Amino acid sequence: MISFKMPSLGADMEDGTLVEWRKQPGDLLKRGDIIADVDTQKGLIEIEFFGEGILEKHLVAEGEKIPVGTVMALIRGESDEITEEIPQENIPDQEKMVEPAKVEEGKIKVPVASPQKAGGERVRISPLAKKIAEAHQLDISKISGTGPDGAIVKADIDKCLREGQEKKAKAKTDPIVTEPRYEPESKLAIPESEAIRKAVAAAMSRSNQDIPHYYLEKRIDFSKAMLWLKEANKERSVQQRLLPVALMIKAVAKALDDVPDLNAVWEDGLERKNEINIGFVVSLRTGGIMLPAILNADTLSVDGIMERLNDLIPRARAFKLRSSELSKSTFTITSIGEGGADKVYGVIYPPQVGIVGFGEIRDEAIVAEGMIGIKPVVDVTLAADHRATDGLIGSKFLASLNKYLQNPENL
Amino acid sequence: MSKMKTITYREALKSAIREALQKDERVFLMGEDVGHYGGAFAVSKGLLKEFGPGRIMDVPLSESGFTGAGIGAALAGMRPIVEIMTVNFSLLAMDQIINNAATLLHMSGGQLNVPVVIRMGCGIGRQLAAQHSHSWEPFYAHVPGINVLAVGTHEDARGMLLTALESPDPVILFEYTSMLNLEAEIIEDAGAVDICKAKVRREGIDLSLITYGTGVYKSLEAAEVLSKDGMDIEVIDLRVLRPLDEETFLTSIAKTHKALVVEDAWKSVSISSEISARIMEKAFFELDLPVERLCGVEVPIPYPKHLEDASVPQVQDIVEKVRKILKP
Amino acid sequence: MNEESIKNTIFQLLKRIAPEHDPSTLMPDENIREALNIDSFDALQFIVAISEKLNVDIPEEDYGKTATLKSLMAYLQQKMKS
């Protein structure tokens, strides 16, 4: 059985409200199906399921607000016949267990005993029964209650445990249940700017409280990049023209590939990420910021990145992002653009471990090959989590970034 | 094992007063009709002859006045037993009890103890109608600075007063008039009992029946009936309504995981409210069912016998309630 | 297309990018991007939109000629004539 959980759509998300079930028990689910609409601080999100199976049970009622990681539904996958043959330690039978979910990325905490029951009703369970169920990791959504109004009481748990002991005597193996990756897709309704402000406030406060930032900066000669862009844009129709930021994002993605310790999260330890998903700070005209991610930026061409930006930025401003674009970034870029500040020192978006800031591209007198010349430069800063990396790593990253920006044709 | 003797609740109360008067010169009894008449409920009958008017004192019909005098006597070093004929009249003495007896230790910075014992006849079941049938235990148990005891058994009728007189602080005893003629066995040399702990009157594992006062015998009787159905009920006599002995009932809940609180007092803002709240606060994760309560119906207590009986929990009510809880 | 309708088209597109501003309050010599707080990305989007709407090609080196309402109008009129 697959436990489908409330996804986290960023460090600032604690819970979400189930607005509507889009799939009903018995429905066949295929990869990419939208299972439910969930309302979050960032708007209404369509949640996609990226596995296959049959929806067995809803565990959460529409209208209910639940914390991230709560099991929302059970889905019977193809492999369930097999798991039924392999009862787990201390687990009554295949129905009574909560799979120790192996989450693909990060460590989402899962409440062991889900407070929800099929049909969207809240599970009625006595505090004592709940305590025992949690101690034994029983999935209470699978236990039928004999207490008042069908509440689960201690006797029901005892019965369940007795049955479990019998089962356990027959076979004993390690649990092998993996949860298929979900990649929730979402559309965002227009949230109040207040909600955005709150979300930003929460994430940034947490960052400044928890993360010991260190800062490095490097002035990067941008003349070759500008020249390359100028040439490149000559050949491109107006719709396909590139902005310097596309180049910057690509260069950052490649530099992260060289210095993977920065493409990571810190959760009681450094955890490198396999994908390089670059979060890009988009400021909203109404105040606040959005952080859509360019997924797998290292595998995209500069044109590909520009295409993503053309798609993402207007959607971010219209609050029409998908949840995967909100939740999956592994590193962040903030860019000041034209007419702004010379330098920007970022605040890390937790649990990421770094943010790179590009100031305005401007002409400066710089020394190169013993000569003073006027060249376009950009001041690049790195703010990184000192728990995760040290200055040497950060310095390597900036050096690598510079290397790529000096050879834009290779990006 | 000590020899047992059969005794009425009234006799138990009287022998306690007698023993107290014999043991300590400073002890005296004062109250309306306690002397010549022998007490409104005949608890002090014969004591005037035995101890004389200096120690068995009839007082005017002025609860505030004589309760205040008792408090004064206690301040002056005596050990007065103030009898307020019924708890209903204690409303008139509440200013003395709450503003003086309960607060003087605090107001004097710890200099003035008030070792007064106030006995109040109380309870429902004698067809005394609405103005003479109150259950004011919750009122008094609300007040810091006094100890409130519910005399729910013959053993406590025989023993609580003696210990109460040793307390340096005011003690209120609730004595249940409906039980006066009730006979029970107590050990022959019964005497002082503690006034700080609740008591498990019957051990069981299926449900904790928490009660006090007249609820104790009713609950024990109900538990007997239920045992025939295979339900093993633990009965807890709170005895001390202030300060509450939480440990006893929380320990019991940890064993039975279910609780029913029984009392005559009106349900709202009652002793059972407090018990229920404490269980929720301190034993929430031991609960397998919600705490249930069986209390007085929230009406002025009626005069007609059948209505009066219906207004407070009876044995049959308790039996039915427990059955409903355990075998829904 | 006359001057008025070009202007209307420009206003329409600016309004879409910066809905909280009223573009008709723009002074002819005012820098549009500064006045309406338009970043480089939105500026590019604006150029794209205007070139699509009016069917003119605006090469990158001409971006400087689109800075103010007056210069943009002149540039577009000249472009559309040719």
mmCIF file of N, CA and C in Angstrom, chain A residues 126-129 131 146-148 152-155, chain B residues 256-257 283-290 325 328:
data_model
loop_
_atom_site.group_PDB
_atom_site.id
_atom_site.type_symbol
_atom_site.label_atom_id
_atom_site.label_comp_id
_atom_site.label_asym_id
_atom_site.label_seq_id
_atom_site.Cartn_x
_atom_site.Cartn_y
_atom_site.Cartn_z
ATOM 1 N N SER A 126 -9.526 6.807 21.180
ATOM 2 C CA SER A 126 -9.266 7.327 22.515
ATOM 3 C C SER A 126 -7.788 7.680 22.634
ATOM 4 N N PRO A 127 -7.481 8.623 23.512
ATOM 5 C CA PRO A 127 -6.076 9.003 23.692
ATOM 6 C C PRO A 127 -5.209 7.798 24.049
ATOM 7 N N LEU A 128 -5.721 6.927 24.883
ATOM 8 C CA LEU A 128 -4.946 5.749 25.286
ATOM 9 C C LEU A 128 -4.688 4.835 24.085
ATOM 10 N N ALA A 129 -5.756 4.573 23.343
ATOM 11 C CA ALA A 129 -5.624 3.690 22.181
ATOM 12 C C ALA A 129 -4.645 4.297 21.185
ATOM 13 N N LYS A 131 -2.191 6.299 21.852
ATOM 14 C CA LYS A 131 -0.837 6.195 22.402
ATOM 15 C C LYS A 131 -0.255 4.805 22.122
ATOM 16 N N THR A 146 -14.816 -0.250 18.265
ATOM 17 C CA THR A 146 -16.027 -0.791 18.877
ATOM 18 C C THR A 146 -16.499 0.103 20.018
ATOM 19 N N GLY A 147 -15.828 1.240 20.193
ATOM 20 C CA GLY A 147 -16.211 2.156 21.266
ATOM 21 C C GLY A 147 -17.415 2.992 20.865
ATOM 22 N N PRO A 148 -17.722 4.006 21.673
ATOM 23 C CA PRO A 148 -18.868 4.855 21.378
ATOM 24 C C PRO A 148 -18.765 5.473 19.981
ATOM 25 N N ILE A 152 -12.217 3.992 18.183
ATOM 26 C CA ILE A 152 -11.255 2.929 18.479
ATOM 27 C C ILE A 152 -10.856 3.051 19.940
ATOM 28 N N VAL A 153 -10.976 1.955 20.675
ATOM 29 C CA VAL A 153 -10.567 1.951 22.077
ATOM 30 C C VAL A 153 -9.467 0.914 22.259
ATOM 31 N N LYS A 154 -8.971 0.859 23.477
ATOM 32 C CA LYS A 154 -7.824 0.003 23.755
ATOM 33 C C LYS A 154 -8.079 -1.447 23.330
ATOM 34 N N ALA A 155 -9.294 -1.924 23.571
ATOM 35 C CA ALA A 155 -9.606 -3.316 23.236
ATOM 36 C C ALA A 155 -9.390 -3.598 21.750
ATOM 37 N N THR B 256 -7.497 1.669 35.091
ATOM 38 C CA THR B 256 -8.782 1.333 34.459
ATOM 39 C C THR B 256 -9.010 2.046 33.116
ATOM 40 N N HIS B 257 -8.402 3.192 32.954
ATOM 41 C CA HIS B 257 -8.502 4.000 31.723
ATOM 42 C C HIS B 257 -9.894 4.557 31.459
ATOM 43 N N ALA B 283 -3.920 13.043 32.916
ATOM 44 C CA ALA B 283 -3.965 11.625 32.536
ATOM 45 C C ALA B 283 -4.629 11.446 31.179
ATOM 46 N N PHE B 284 -4.543 12.464 30.356
ATOM 47 C CA PHE B 284 -5.229 12.412 29.057
ATOM 48 C C PHE B 284 -4.884 11.148 28.275
ATOM 49 N N PHE B 285 -3.609 10.818 28.253
ATOM 50 C CA PHE B 285 -3.184 9.690 27.429
ATOM 51 C C PHE B 285 -3.420 8.340 28.096
ATOM 52 N N GLU B 286 -4.039 8.380 29.264
ATOM 53 C CA GLU B 286 -4.468 7.127 29.880
ATOM 54 C C GLU B 286 -5.930 6.851 29.576
ATOM 55 N N LEU B 287 -6.619 7.835 29.060
ATOM 56 C CA LEU B 287 -8.065 7.693 28.870
ATOM 57 C C LEU B 287 -8.412 6.876 27.634
ATOM 58 N N ASP B 288 -9.279 5.916 27.856
ATOM 59 C CA ASP B 288 -9.747 5.120 26.718
ATOM 60 C C ASP B 288 -11.157 5.534 26.322
ATOM 61 N N LEU B 289 -11.806 6.244 27.208
ATOM 62 C CA LEU B 289 -13.146 6.778 26.930
ATOM 63 C C LEU B 289 -13.224 8.158 27.565
ATOM 64 N N PRO B 290 -14.145 8.973 27.106
ATOM 65 C CA PRO B 290 -14.302 10.275 27.752
ATOM 66 C C PRO B 290 -14.708 10.097 29.220
ATOM 67 N N ILE B 325 -21.565 2.690 29.684
ATOM 68 C CA ILE B 325 -20.179 3.042 29.354
ATOM 69 C C ILE B 325 -19.390 1.803 28.928
ATOM 70 N N PRO B 328 -21.579 -0.651 25.556
ATOM 71 C CA PRO B 328 -22.452 0.214 24.783
ATOM 72 C C PRO B 328 -23.320 -0.598 23.812
#
